[in-house]
Amino acid sequence: AVVSTQSTGEEQIDQESLVIQLRTAFLKQNLEPFDSRDISRVRNDDRVVLAYLKNCRFNREKAFNMMCESLKWRKSFGVNDISKESFSTEILDDPYLYFKGYDKQGGPLLIWDVKRHRKNNTA
């Protein structure tokens, strides 16, 4: 397991226990609104669950709500199915938008250099 105990001031947080609680709560609900690949990541990867907990300062209820909303959003926008073919050649011709490297699950990373991009840039 990736998780450990963390101290925040006087309070000790048992991250491993919170990961188990959040994962269990998520998997007990109706999973229809979520993509099966995201469900698998929640089920098998402590880092995915821990990221929600950290983002919500280890508040399990807030992390649960954030996880549910973001994973619904991911399914509704087909995030797991995005590939290079999902983009028009006009977008891919923008020199400030490019694929570089891979995420922890092996998916390609799409980088948009917003600092250099200009609206209606023709190259």
Short mmCIF file of C-alpha atoms in Angstrom, two decimals:
data_model
loop_
_atom_site.label_atom_id
_atom_site.label_comp_id
_atom_site.label_asym_id
_atom_site.label_seq_id
_atom_site.Cartn_x
_atom_site.Cartn_y
_atom_site.Cartn_z
CA ALA A 1 0.00 0.00 0.00
CA VAL A 2 1.14 3.52 -0.81
CA VAL A 3 -0.54 5.09 2.19
CA SER A 4 0.75 5.87 5.68
CA THR A 5 -0.06 7.83 8.81
CA GLN A 6 0.25 11.59 8.52
CA SER A 7 0.23 14.20 11.25
CA THR A 8 -1.64 17.45 10.77
CA GLY A 9 -1.01 19.46 13.88
CA GLU A 10 -2.31 17.46 16.83
CA GLU A 11 -4.42 15.11 14.72
CA GLN A 12 -3.08 11.83 13.36
CA ILE A 13 -4.65 10.70 10.07
CA ASP A 14 -4.64 7.00 9.26
CA GLN A 15 -4.46 7.29 5.48
CA GLU A 16 -4.69 3.56 4.88
CA SER A 17 -7.93 3.33 6.85
CA LEU A 18 -9.41 6.35 5.04
CA VAL A 19 -8.46 4.89 1.64
CA ILE A 20 -10.23 1.64 2.53
CA GLN A 21 -13.30 3.51 3.81
CA LEU A 22 -13.54 5.75 0.74
CA ARG A 23 -13.00 2.86 -1.67
CA THR A 24 -15.62 0.73 0.12
CA ALA A 25 -18.18 3.55 0.13
CA PHE A 26 -17.61 4.21 -3.56
CA LEU A 27 -17.87 0.55 -4.59
CA LYS A 28 -21.07 -0.01 -2.54
CA GLN A 29 -23.12 2.46 -4.58
CA ASN A 30 -24.72 2.07 -8.01
CA LEU A 31 -21.72 2.08 -10.35
CA GLU A 32 -23.74 2.62 -13.55
CA PRO A 33 -22.78 6.33 -13.87
CA PHE A 34 -19.06 5.48 -13.99
CA ASP A 35 -16.72 4.06 -16.63
CA SER A 36 -15.57 0.52 -15.85
CA ARG A 37 -11.92 1.57 -16.32
CA ASP A 38 -12.26 4.26 -13.66
CA ILE A 39 -14.00 1.79 -11.33
CA SER A 40 -11.09 -0.59 -11.83
CA ARG A 41 -8.57 2.15 -10.95
CA VAL A 42 -10.50 2.99 -7.76
CA ARG A 43 -10.70 -0.71 -6.88
CA ASN A 44 -7.01 -1.49 -7.52
CA ASP A 45 -4.92 1.65 -7.08
CA ASP A 46 -4.53 3.26 -3.64
CA ARG A 47 -2.91 6.31 -5.26
CA VAL A 48 -6.12 7.17 -7.12
CA VAL A 49 -8.20 7.09 -3.94
CA LEU A 50 -5.51 8.85 -1.92
CA ALA A 51 -5.37 11.71 -4.44
CA TYR A 52 -9.03 12.54 -3.73
CA LEU A 53 -8.46 12.37 0.02
CA LYS A 54 -5.41 14.64 -0.15
CA ASN A 55 -7.26 17.13 -2.34
CA CYS A 56 -10.05 17.29 0.25
CA ARG A 57 -7.69 17.46 3.25
CA PHE A 58 -8.64 13.92 4.25
CA ASN A 59 -12.34 14.73 4.64
CA ARG A 60 -13.85 11.42 3.53
CA GLU A 61 -17.31 12.85 2.74
CA LYS A 62 -15.92 15.65 0.57
CA ALA A 63 -13.52 13.22 -1.13
CA PHE A 64 -16.40 10.82 -1.84
CA ASN A 65 -18.47 13.60 -3.42
CA MET A 66 -15.52 14.86 -5.46
CA MET A 67 -14.66 11.36 -6.64
CA CYS A 68 -18.23 10.65 -7.71
CA GLU A 69 -18.65 13.96 -9.54
CA SER A 70 -15.29 13.81 -11.32
CA LEU A 71 -15.72 10.18 -12.38
CA LYS A 72 -19.24 10.92 -13.69
CA TRP A 73 -17.76 13.82 -15.64
CA ARG A 74 -15.02 11.57 -17.03
CA LYS A 75 -17.62 9.09 -18.31
CA SER A 76 -19.93 11.78 -19.73
CA PHE A 77 -17.07 13.30 -21.75
CA GLY A 78 -15.52 9.94 -22.72
CA VAL A 79 -12.17 10.84 -21.20
CA ASN A 80 -10.93 7.25 -21.25
CA ASP A 81 -11.58 7.05 -25.00
CA ILE A 82 -9.74 10.22 -26.05
CA SER A 83 -6.96 9.57 -28.54
CA LYS A 84 -5.07 11.50 -31.18
CA GLU A 85 -7.83 10.59 -33.64
CA SER A 86 -10.33 12.46 -31.42
CA PHE A 87 -8.88 15.81 -32.53
CA SER A 88 -9.22 17.59 -35.85
CA THR A 89 -6.09 18.20 -37.90
CA GLU A 90 -6.61 21.94 -37.35
CA ILE A 91 -6.19 21.46 -33.61
CA LEU A 92 -3.26 19.07 -33.99
CA ASP A 93 -1.50 21.51 -36.33
CA ASP A 94 -1.33 24.05 -33.48
CA PRO A 95 2.34 23.95 -32.43
CA TYR A 96 1.35 24.68 -28.83
CA LEU A 97 -0.79 21.54 -28.50
CA TYR A 98 1.08 18.25 -28.64
CA PHE A 99 1.34 14.74 -27.20
CA LYS A 100 4.33 14.14 -24.94
CA GLY A 101 4.97 11.21 -22.64
CA TYR A 102 2.53 8.94 -20.84
CA ASP A 103 0.56 8.96 -17.58
CA LYS A 104 0.88 6.30 -14.85
CA GLN A 105 -1.71 4.11 -16.59
CA GLY A 106 0.16 4.28 -19.91
CA GLY A 107 -2.14 6.78 -21.62
CA PRO A 108 -0.61 9.52 -23.79
CA LEU A 109 -0.41 13.00 -22.26
CA LEU A 110 -1.79 15.88 -24.32
CA ILE A 111 0.09 19.08 -23.52
CA TRP A 112 -1.36 22.50 -24.27
CA ASP A 113 1.23 25.23 -23.82
CA VAL A 114 -1.27 27.94 -22.87
CA LYS A 115 1.48 30.41 -22.08
CA ARG A 116 2.54 30.49 -25.73
CA HIS A 117 -0.85 29.84 -27.38
CA ARG A 118 -2.72 32.80 -28.88
CA LYS A 119 -6.39 32.73 -29.85
CA ASN A 120 -6.82 32.35 -33.61
CA ASN A 121 -3.15 31.42 -33.91
CA THR A 122 -2.46 30.22 -37.44
CA ALA A 123 0.85 28.60 -36.49
#
